[in-house]
């Protein structure tokens, strides 16, 4: 019954008899209305500060992809292996095919440039006390819910304000600022892979160390290529639990483990960081299993940093990690035989000091990102002469 | 006649049920969705839209039921059982959405969840209104009784609102309050059934309801409610170790434990964790080091989060610690270890349980250092502490060479446009009052300001030296940390962005509290929702005339479609714009009251209640008058005119009372004028609704259906209002322009009502 009424109503509107004059007048009104709305919409769009963002620089043909006709490509850079048709953006937000060719959109296009202490990466066993020229572009191939740099990592390059920084200028700036290394950090260097690779080649020629601060999500072929030019890497080993990695970071354990092992075997100096997130990856069983794996596959000399979770991004309402959990994690890892286990961001208790594995003396005393005492010049313990693993000379 | 009285009672119950469940559900939803104005808007909007849908669509059937009383009884029985289930469902929302502990929910899932969860109860409640109108129908004078139903409902809402916010929340848990409502609904249903002649299947239903009442009662007495409440609490806080969750009149407070660590949550948002030395040190030491020798300290919020301990490291004379909710301190004393809570009872500390602005307005003390620890301004309520108006008040209570400090969310490595808008608006508001402002960069930005130019320094050498000279021991805020945090490179990066002039960003003023809009946009940028992002970008330079133009376009389309009964339909449209207007009035009055007099819980309650009272009075008055009005159309135009004039009077009142400082005028304002303003607004709405109903009904006899349509339009207008008023119109346009906008919109409707 109701339907019938509605139907009749619509019918009456549809078949209403109106004069030609009224018809024209209605059409005119509608036209004026529509025109005004469109004009208004455009005017408002023009009058906003966000409009400046959105240009396209930094395009360069990407590496590691297979064309699939003129319409689509398969990206082979990272394990996402995105199949993309023209104009479609990759999961990493920075790769897009145009006319059957894949392009990176952030080549030499940075959105964050800072000079940081190398300890902040964190790299504790590489040129302690030196400065590192740190750069990032927009985009990331992971989706960590606690990302500290989500304002760039979870944004497309059109949504950030960027500037061009050529490889040559990058190297020159790093040199003039007195840095000994370039860190590809904040977001994911493997997402801006081509930039990382080319800049690293040039930096290597100019006696600068290349530091990759990465989540480790990459396919093997590109990894082999980049390991030829990178000196060291801090891999964010987010957890030793596949389900957690999938749910919280959009990663998977198998390729993370494979890549860490490959990097160590290829002679890249690797330090690992594990962010301990309360209620998610803070149980000691998993931490013990992880430490066991590190010991068995990478050896005892790979430094492991436990860092404190801080309410950030989507996990904004989770509480910070209790210090006691971090201390327990450190003890657990050490009991599995790892030599260099650190806790970041809990100062004053010696948790970030380097202890000689042989004589148990403190060889590097740190406070925050500052070196208070260095008793192992050239990487040799000045108490017992044991060699401390790491890169100590340029 | 008996049946009429009972229907009246049942409608009062329905009104009570609606308001109480709305208050309780809103509170529960806010824990899940974190209270910013958009999430409040979304919840209210889904509430109202389902109410509208219920009264409109189900209202279409109402006039066809043969035994309406029985349907009413069944509906109330249904509500009785749905409400507790919905409560449970709300707490299950994180579980349904697959949200892990501590994860924030995006706007789309928020909309989905609240629309799904509130569908059934709100639709039934809306339906009940049309039904009641139809039951009460007397052939000779149908619309008068719609007015009476409207009055009864408003009366129920008035009683319910009063009861729940002033009495029940203090003595009962939310689930128990809801359970009481359940019992009340079963009782009302029983009375309705009794009014009918009970026989056959109806008798069986009656007995069944009686048994249900008894069963529910026994269930309640035997502690079943407590068990359910606990179960639902565990679902809500899945993954956490909840030590205690209490509901105060201000909201929900929850304490979570992890080892020896204690975390405090207010309405689902993380307040502070103890021990969390980094946050406490950052909040306190910058401010204390900038001041020469701070002796008298004002701390607004955060005291139990370890800030008192840090302040007391200095040789201070007194600390006035202002905390709105006394329960926070109770909980701290109950759950914190001895070493963390002894500072709360330090003789130098003077705890004041009051609103911070209320305190600043009324104190005669002078302070060397003011530390505000209230978190980011995501709501209009918190935003009051970040306006230039507040800084002016603060300036009055500051001694010479004094320092103000607070910490806001920022980003160390990259400040996005959304974050820039937000931080910059706070920066210019602070600079509008204080000659010296500095910002310590980092993932949390520490804002520092002084009433003396040249006092604030960000030189890490100077600050480190002061720390040493004064003998303060800290873990984080010390030489090595200051060196890194205050590196020239980082300071330059942040100040370049935060302090750069941007004419598109507005100052955060009392009567144009724009920063909470920026903060909400920033919050929204955490979710990958390009549509919303674009929407916000378009809304940012929003202008009042744009809104007027859009509304005019909308009206012209409507008028084009209407070929007959134009006046009647416009009257119905007027009901909608009034629904929209009333929400704006409420927000404007409540916000202005809080700005001018400070936040006092029960006074805000009175403002809301007096609106309901006005509604009821208006309805009552017009229901007596309805038969005697000679020219209804002319009368309706007058009513419509009053809605155009009222919002123009409001700003005048606000300006007058915010400027006058005499004790008499402020007493008159707080106790007479402000409670009176909503009564007038309510009165106009109360008069207009039944009148519009009568006009729209015309010669037709489908009382329930027409009443349902009008009610739906009223709710729909209110729904639009709640979506945009607090979240967007008031902060971006400001209170005055919002009032002006409402006046113009209603003027357009008045124009359409003109006689031909």
PDB file of N, CA and C in Angstrom, chain A residues 132-210:
ATOM      1  N   UNK A 132      74.874  11.662  11.447  1.00  0.00           N
ATOM      2  CA  UNK A 132      74.376  10.959  10.277  1.00  0.00           C
ATOM      3  C   UNK A 132      73.359  11.830   9.546  1.00  0.00           C
ATOM      4  N   UNK A 133      73.576  11.986   8.260  1.00  0.00           N
ATOM      5  CA  UNK A 133      72.663  12.808   7.454  1.00  0.00           C
ATOM      6  C   UNK A 133      71.446  11.948   7.105  1.00  0.00           C
ATOM      7  N   UNK A 134      70.276  12.323   7.637  1.00  0.00           N
ATOM      8  CA  UNK A 134      69.117  11.435   7.551  1.00  0.00           C
ATOM      9  C   UNK A 134      68.067  11.965   6.593  1.00  0.00           C
ATOM     10  N   UNK A 135      67.622  11.106   5.689  1.00  0.00           N
ATOM     11  CA  UNK A 135      66.616  11.533   4.716  1.00  0.00           C
ATOM     12  C   UNK A 135      65.475  10.537   4.611  1.00  0.00           C
ATOM     13  N   UNK A 136      64.337  11.019   4.140  1.00  0.00           N
ATOM     14  CA  UNK A 136      63.188  10.148   3.909  1.00  0.00           C
ATOM     15  C   UNK A 136      62.329  10.716   2.802  1.00  0.00           C
ATOM     16  N   UNK A 137      61.615   9.831   2.136  1.00  0.00           N
ATOM     17  CA  UNK A 137      60.567  10.261   1.207  1.00  0.00           C
ATOM     18  C   UNK A 137      59.235   9.773   1.775  1.00  0.00           C
ATOM     19  N   UNK A 138      58.158  10.181   1.148  1.00  0.00           N
ATOM     20  CA  UNK A 138      56.844   9.688   1.578  1.00  0.00           C
ATOM     21  C   UNK A 138      56.715   8.212   1.232  1.00  0.00           C
ATOM     22  N   UNK A 139      55.789   7.521   1.886  1.00  0.00           N
ATOM     23  CA  UNK A 139      55.435   6.155   1.517  1.00  0.00           C
ATOM     24  C   UNK A 139      56.140   5.066   2.291  1.00  0.00           C
ATOM     25  N   UNK A 140      55.494   3.915   2.375  1.00  0.00           N
ATOM     26  CA  UNK A 140      56.078   2.767   3.069  1.00  0.00           C
ATOM     27  C   UNK A 140      55.335   1.516   2.627  1.00  0.00           C
ATOM     28  N   UNK A 141      56.043   0.383   2.598  1.00  0.00           N
ATOM     29  CA  UNK A 141      55.363  -0.840   2.189  1.00  0.00           C
ATOM     30  C   UNK A 141      54.852  -1.660   3.374  1.00  0.00           C
ATOM     31  N   UNK A 142      54.966  -1.130   4.594  1.00  0.00           N
ATOM     32  CA  UNK A 142      54.350  -1.769   5.755  1.00  0.00           C
ATOM     33  C   UNK A 142      53.229  -0.870   6.274  1.00  0.00           C
ATOM     34  N   UNK A 143      52.492  -1.362   7.265  1.00  0.00           N
ATOM     35  CA  UNK A 143      51.382  -0.571   7.811  1.00  0.00           C
ATOM     36  C   UNK A 143      51.379  -0.667   9.332  1.00  0.00           C
ATOM     37  N   UNK A 144      52.482  -0.349   9.951  1.00  0.00           N
ATOM     38  CA  UNK A 144      52.564  -0.514  11.400  1.00  0.00           C
ATOM     39  C   UNK A 144      51.634   0.472  12.096  1.00  0.00           C
ATOM     40  N   UNK A 145      50.840  -0.059  12.990  1.00  0.00           N
ATOM     41  CA  UNK A 145      49.819   0.781  13.625  1.00  0.00           C
ATOM     42  C   UNK A 145      50.409   1.752  14.644  1.00  0.00           C
ATOM     43  N   UNK A 146      51.690   1.597  14.953  1.00  0.00           N
ATOM     44  CA  UNK A 146      52.292   2.486  15.952  1.00  0.00           C
ATOM     45  C   UNK A 146      53.340   3.392  15.319  1.00  0.00           C
ATOM     46  N   UNK A 147      53.324   3.539  14.007  1.00  0.00           N
ATOM     47  CA  UNK A 147      54.393   4.252  13.306  1.00  0.00           C
ATOM     48  C   UNK A 147      54.594   5.655  13.884  1.00  0.00           C
ATOM     49  N   UNK A 148      55.849   5.962  14.181  1.00  0.00           N
ATOM     50  CA  UNK A 148      56.177   7.277  14.716  1.00  0.00           C
ATOM     51  C   UNK A 148      56.105   8.333  13.612  1.00  0.00           C
ATOM     52  N   UNK A 149      56.387   7.904  12.391  1.00  0.00           N
ATOM     53  CA  UNK A 149      56.460   8.851  11.271  1.00  0.00           C
ATOM     54  C   UNK A 149      55.283   8.694  10.312  1.00  0.00           C
ATOM     55  N   UNK A 150      54.109   8.395  10.881  1.00  0.00           N
ATOM     56  CA  UNK A 150      52.953   8.129  10.015  1.00  0.00           C
ATOM     57  C   UNK A 150      52.573   9.323   9.153  1.00  0.00           C
ATOM     58  N   UNK A 151      52.956  10.532   9.558  1.00  0.00           N
ATOM     59  CA  UNK A 151      52.579  11.700   8.744  1.00  0.00           C
ATOM     60  C   UNK A 151      53.307  11.698   7.397  1.00  0.00           C
ATOM     61  N   UNK A 152      54.347  10.871   7.256  1.00  0.00           N
ATOM     62  CA  UNK A 152      54.963  10.721   5.930  1.00  0.00           C
ATOM     63  C   UNK A 152      54.883   9.280   5.423  1.00  0.00           C
ATOM     64  N   UNK A 153      55.050   8.307   6.314  1.00  0.00           N
ATOM     65  CA  UNK A 153      55.090   6.926   5.850  1.00  0.00           C
ATOM     66  C   UNK A 153      53.725   6.466   5.340  1.00  0.00           C
ATOM     67  N   UNK A 154      52.655   6.999   5.911  1.00  0.00           N
ATOM     68  CA  UNK A 154      51.327   6.569   5.499  1.00  0.00           C
ATOM     69  C   UNK A 154      50.661   7.618   4.613  1.00  0.00           C
ATOM     70  N   UNK A 155      51.476   8.299   3.839  1.00  0.00           N
ATOM     71  CA  UNK A 155      50.965   9.317   2.936  1.00  0.00           C
ATOM     72  C   UNK A 155      51.550   9.119   1.551  1.00  0.00           C
ATOM     73  N   UNK A 156      50.766   9.469   0.539  1.00  0.00           N
ATOM     74  CA  UNK A 156      51.294   9.485  -0.822  1.00  0.00           C
ATOM     75  C   UNK A 156      52.171  10.720  -0.980  1.00  0.00           C
ATOM     76  N   UNK A 157      53.135  10.681  -1.901  1.00  0.00           N
ATOM     77  CA  UNK A 157      54.006  11.855  -2.064  1.00  0.00           C
ATOM     78  C   UNK A 157      53.242  13.124  -2.444  1.00  0.00           C
ATOM     79  N   UNK A 158      52.055  12.977  -3.059  1.00  0.00           N
ATOM     80  CA  UNK A 158      51.278  14.185  -3.397  1.00  0.00           C
ATOM     81  C   UNK A 158      50.743  14.863  -2.148  1.00  0.00           C
ATOM     82  N   UNK A 159      50.719  14.138  -1.052  1.00  0.00           N
ATOM     83  CA  UNK A 159      50.107  14.686   0.157  1.00  0.00           C
ATOM     84  C   UNK A 159      51.132  15.275   1.117  1.00  0.00           C
ATOM     85  N   UNK A 160      52.399  15.181   0.784  1.00  0.00           N
ATOM     86  CA  UNK A 160      53.416  15.748   1.666  1.00  0.00           C
ATOM     87  C   UNK A 160      54.093  16.904   0.937  1.00  0.00           C
ATOM     88  N   UNK A 161      54.761  17.755   1.683  1.00  0.00           N
ATOM     89  CA  UNK A 161      55.503  18.804   0.984  1.00  0.00           C
ATOM     90  C   UNK A 161      56.944  18.328   0.822  1.00  0.00           C
ATOM     91  N   UNK A 162      57.396  18.294  -0.409  1.00  0.00           N
ATOM     92  CA  UNK A 162      58.672  17.664  -0.744  1.00  0.00           C
ATOM     93  C   UNK A 162      59.645  18.666  -1.335  1.00  0.00           C
ATOM     94  N   UNK A 163      60.896  18.266  -1.366  1.00  0.00           N
ATOM     95  CA  UNK A 163      61.837  19.058  -2.166  1.00  0.00           C
ATOM     96  C   UNK A 163      62.814  18.122  -2.861  1.00  0.00           C
ATOM     97  N   UNK A 164      63.338  18.602  -3.955  1.00  0.00           N
ATOM     98  CA  UNK A 164      64.268  17.793  -4.726  1.00  0.00           C
ATOM     99  C   UNK A 164      65.628  17.810  -4.044  1.00  0.00           C
ATOM    100  N   UNK A 165      66.199  16.654  -3.854  1.00  0.00           N
ATOM    101  CA  UNK A 165      67.552  16.559  -3.310  1.00  0.00           C
ATOM    102  C   UNK A 165      68.289  15.536  -4.171  1.00  0.00           C
ATOM    103  N   UNK A 166      69.087  16.029  -5.105  1.00  0.00           N
ATOM    104  CA  UNK A 166      69.780  15.104  -6.011  1.00  0.00           C
ATOM    105  C   UNK A 166      70.846  14.341  -5.242  1.00  0.00           C
ATOM    106  N   UNK A 167      71.241  13.224  -5.816  1.00  0.00           N
ATOM    107  CA  UNK A 167      72.265  12.402  -5.164  1.00  0.00           C
ATOM    108  C   UNK A 167      73.521  13.223  -4.890  1.00  0.00           C
ATOM    109  N   UNK A 168      73.888  14.020  -5.885  1.00  0.00           N
ATOM    110  CA  UNK A 168      75.104  14.818  -5.728  1.00  0.00           C
ATOM    111  C   UNK A 168      74.957  15.810  -4.579  1.00  0.00           C
ATOM    112  N   UNK A 169      73.807  16.513  -4.542  1.00  0.00           N
ATOM    113  CA  UNK A 169      73.589  17.477  -3.464  1.00  0.00           C
ATOM    114  C   UNK A 169      73.510  16.793  -2.112  1.00  0.00           C
ATOM    115  N   UNK A 170      72.935  15.612  -2.108  1.00  0.00           N
ATOM    116  CA  UNK A 170      72.830  14.850  -0.868  1.00  0.00           C
ATOM    117  C   UNK A 170      74.220  14.581  -0.298  1.00  0.00           C
ATOM    118  N   UNK A 171      75.090  14.079  -1.157  1.00  0.00           N
ATOM    119  CA  UNK A 171      76.447  13.751  -0.707  1.00  0.00           C
ATOM    120  C   UNK A 171      77.179  15.014  -0.275  1.00  0.00           C
ATOM    121  N   UNK A 172      77.035  16.065  -1.064  1.00  0.00           N
ATOM    122  CA  UNK A 172      77.719  17.319  -0.723  1.00  0.00           C
ATOM    123  C   UNK A 172      77.213  17.853   0.617  1.00  0.00           C
ATOM    124  N   UNK A 173      75.887  17.872   0.794  1.00  0.00           N
ATOM    125  CA  UNK A 173      75.328  18.387   2.050  1.00  0.00           C
ATOM    126  C   UNK A 173      75.828  17.581   3.234  1.00  0.00           C
ATOM    127  N   UNK A 174      75.823  16.272   3.087  1.00  0.00           N
ATOM    128  CA  UNK A 174      76.282  15.416   4.182  1.00  0.00           C
ATOM    129  C   UNK A 174      77.721  15.756   4.551  1.00  0.00           C
ATOM    130  N   UNK A 175      78.528  15.953   3.524  1.00  0.00           N
ATOM    131  CA  UNK A 175      79.947  16.266   3.771  1.00  0.00           C
ATOM    132  C   UNK A 175      80.079  17.620   4.477  1.00  0.00           C
ATOM    133  N   UNK A 176      79.377  18.632   3.936  1.00  0.00           N
ATOM    134  CA  UNK A 176      79.550  19.970   4.506  1.00  0.00           C
ATOM    135  C   UNK A 176      78.994  20.051   5.925  1.00  0.00           C
ATOM    136  N   UNK A 177      78.035  19.216   6.254  1.00  0.00           N
ATOM    137  CA  UNK A 177      77.471  19.240   7.610  1.00  0.00           C
ATOM    138  C   UNK A 177      78.308  18.397   8.566  1.00  0.00           C
ATOM    139  N   UNK A 178      79.395  17.831   8.058  1.00  0.00           N
ATOM    140  CA  UNK A 178      80.282  17.051   8.921  1.00  0.00           C
ATOM    141  C   UNK A 178      79.752  15.686   9.285  1.00  0.00           C
ATOM    142  N   UNK A 179      78.941  15.107   8.408  1.00  0.00           N
ATOM    143  CA  UNK A 179      78.400  13.771   8.699  1.00  0.00           C
ATOM    144  C   UNK A 179      79.338  12.701   8.125  1.00  0.00           C
ATOM    145  N   UNK A 180      79.393  11.570   8.797  1.00  0.00           N
ATOM    146  CA  UNK A 180      80.193  10.458   8.306  1.00  0.00           C
ATOM    147  C   UNK A 180      79.344   9.430   7.581  1.00  0.00           C
ATOM    148  N   UNK A 181      78.030   9.629   7.649  1.00  0.00           N
ATOM    149  CA  UNK A 181      77.168   8.622   7.032  1.00  0.00           C
ATOM    150  C   UNK A 181      75.886   9.272   6.528  1.00  0.00           C
ATOM    151  N   UNK A 182      75.209   8.526   5.653  1.00  0.00           N
ATOM    152  CA  UNK A 182      73.877   8.923   5.222  1.00  0.00           C
ATOM    153  C   UNK A 182      72.915   7.844   5.697  1.00  0.00           C
ATOM    154  N   UNK A 183      71.878   8.258   6.390  1.00  0.00           N
ATOM    155  CA  UNK A 183      70.881   7.285   6.852  1.00  0.00           C
ATOM    156  C   UNK A 183      69.624   7.430   6.021  1.00  0.00           C
ATOM    157  N   UNK A 184      69.175   6.315   5.468  1.00  0.00           N
ATOM    158  CA  UNK A 184      67.906   6.286   4.726  1.00  0.00           C
ATOM    159  C   UNK A 184      66.883   5.775   5.735  1.00  0.00           C
ATOM    160  N   UNK A 185      66.088   6.679   6.265  1.00  0.00           N
ATOM    161  CA  UNK A 185      65.397   6.358   7.512  1.00  0.00           C
ATOM    162  C   UNK A 185      64.013   6.989   7.577  1.00  0.00           C
ATOM    163  N   UNK A 186      63.415   7.035   8.758  1.00  0.00           N
ATOM    164  CA  UNK A 186      62.079   7.592   9.066  1.00  0.00           C
ATOM    165  C   UNK A 186      60.958   6.796   8.391  1.00  0.00           C
ATOM    166  N   UNK A 187      61.037   6.686   7.037  1.00  0.00           N
ATOM    167  CA  UNK A 187      60.049   5.826   6.378  1.00  0.00           C
ATOM    168  C   UNK A 187      60.787   4.569   5.919  1.00  0.00           C
ATOM    169  N   UNK A 188      60.519   4.042   4.749  1.00  0.00           N
ATOM    170  CA  UNK A 188      61.128   2.769   4.360  1.00  0.00           C
ATOM    171  C   UNK A 188      62.065   2.942   3.160  1.00  0.00           C
ATOM    172  N   UNK A 189      63.372   2.796   3.379  1.00  0.00           N
ATOM    173  CA  UNK A 189      64.309   2.971   2.260  1.00  0.00           C
ATOM    174  C   UNK A 189      64.054   1.984   1.126  1.00  0.00           C
ATOM    175  N   UNK A 190      63.454   0.841   1.415  1.00  0.00           N
ATOM    176  CA  UNK A 190      63.169  -0.118   0.347  1.00  0.00           C
ATOM    177  C   UNK A 190      61.947   0.311  -0.472  1.00  0.00           C
ATOM    178  N   UNK A 191      61.159   1.251   0.063  1.00  0.00           N
ATOM    179  CA  UNK A 191      60.053   1.772  -0.742  1.00  0.00           C
ATOM    180  C   UNK A 191      60.590   2.809  -1.731  1.00  0.00           C
ATOM    181  N   UNK A 192      61.537   3.647  -1.272  1.00  0.00           N
ATOM    182  CA  UNK A 192      62.200   4.557  -2.230  1.00  0.00           C
ATOM    183  C   UNK A 192      63.517   3.922  -2.670  1.00  0.00           C
ATOM    184  N   UNK A 193      63.394   2.695  -3.133  1.00  0.00           N
ATOM    185  CA  UNK A 193      64.541   1.840  -3.416  1.00  0.00           C
ATOM    186  C   UNK A 193      65.542   2.438  -4.401  1.00  0.00           C
ATOM    187  N   UNK A 194      65.040   2.945  -5.528  1.00  0.00           N
ATOM    188  CA  UNK A 194      65.942   3.426  -6.589  1.00  0.00           C
ATOM    189  C   UNK A 194      66.790   4.596  -6.085  1.00  0.00           C
ATOM    190  N   UNK A 195      66.161   5.451  -5.312  1.00  0.00           N
ATOM    191  CA  UNK A 195      66.873   6.590  -4.732  1.00  0.00           C
ATOM    192  C   UNK A 195      67.941   6.091  -3.766  1.00  0.00           C
ATOM    193  N   UNK A 196      67.540   5.193  -2.887  1.00  0.00           N
ATOM    194  CA  UNK A 196      68.475   4.633  -1.926  1.00  0.00           C
ATOM    195  C   UNK A 196      69.678   4.023  -2.635  1.00  0.00           C
ATOM    196  N   UNK A 197      69.393   3.255  -3.685  1.00  0.00           N
ATOM    197  CA  UNK A 197      70.460   2.531  -4.371  1.00  0.00           C
ATOM    198  C   UNK A 197      71.440   3.489  -5.049  1.00  0.00           C
ATOM    199  N   UNK A 198      70.905   4.419  -5.806  1.00  0.00           N
ATOM    200  CA  UNK A 198      71.783   5.331  -6.560  1.00  0.00           C
ATOM    201  C   UNK A 198      72.541   6.258  -5.624  1.00  0.00           C
ATOM    202  N   UNK A 199      71.864   6.762  -4.613  1.00  0.00           N
ATOM    203  CA  UNK A 199      72.543   7.643  -3.657  1.00  0.00           C
ATOM    204  C   UNK A 199      73.641   6.876  -2.929  1.00  0.00           C
ATOM    205  N   UNK A 200      73.347   5.636  -2.590  1.00  0.00           N
ATOM    206  CA  UNK A 200      74.330   4.822  -1.874  1.00  0.00           C
ATOM    207  C   UNK A 200      75.580   4.622  -2.717  1.00  0.00           C
ATOM    208  N   UNK A 201      75.388   4.387  -4.015  1.00  0.00           N
ATOM    209  CA  UNK A 201      76.548   4.178  -4.896  1.00  0.00           C
ATOM    210  C   UNK A 201      77.467   5.401  -4.859  1.00  0.00           C
ATOM    211  N   UNK A 202      76.824   6.575  -4.967  1.00  0.00           N
ATOM    212  CA  UNK A 202      77.603   7.802  -4.993  1.00  0.00           C
ATOM    213  C   UNK A 202      78.254   8.075  -3.630  1.00  0.00           C
ATOM    214  N   UNK A 203      77.497   7.820  -2.575  1.00  0.00           N
ATOM    215  CA  UNK A 203      78.017   8.050  -1.227  1.00  0.00           C
ATOM    216  C   UNK A 203      79.224   7.163  -0.964  1.00  0.00           C
ATOM    217  N   UNK A 204      79.146   5.926  -1.422  1.00  0.00           N
ATOM    218  CA  UNK A 204      80.237   4.981  -1.215  1.00  0.00           C
ATOM    219  C   UNK A 204      81.510   5.492  -1.861  1.00  0.00           C
ATOM    220  N   UNK A 205      81.335   6.048  -3.068  1.00  0.00           N
ATOM    221  CA  UNK A 205      82.503   6.596  -3.776  1.00  0.00           C
ATOM    222  C   UNK A 205      83.099   7.770  -3.010  1.00  0.00           C
ATOM    223  N   UNK A 206      82.250   8.455  -2.235  1.00  0.00           N
ATOM    224  CA  UNK A 206      82.705   9.655  -1.525  1.00  0.00           C
ATOM    225  C   UNK A 206      83.001   9.389  -0.062  1.00  0.00           C
ATOM    226  N   UNK A 207      83.285   8.123   0.266  1.00  0.00           N
ATOM    227  CA  UNK A 207      83.677   7.756   1.632  1.00  0.00           C
ATOM    228  C   UNK A 207      82.635   8.079   2.683  1.00  0.00           C
ATOM    229  N   UNK A 208      81.388   7.923   2.323  1.00  0.00           N
ATOM    230  CA  UNK A 208      80.339   8.060   3.335  1.00  0.00           C
ATOM    231  C   UNK A 208      79.736   6.675   3.558  1.00  0.00           C
ATOM    232  N   UNK A 209      79.401   6.401   4.818  1.00  0.00           N
ATOM    233  CA  UNK A 209      78.734   5.111   5.092  1.00  0.00           C
ATOM    234  C   UNK A 209      77.258   5.231   4.734  1.00  0.00           C
ATOM    235  N   UNK A 210      76.702   4.126   4.271  1.00  0.00           N
ATOM    236  CA  UNK A 210      75.268   4.083   4.001  1.00  0.00           C
ATOM    237  C   UNK A 210      74.570   3.271   5.079  1.00  0.00           C
TER     238      UNK A 210
END
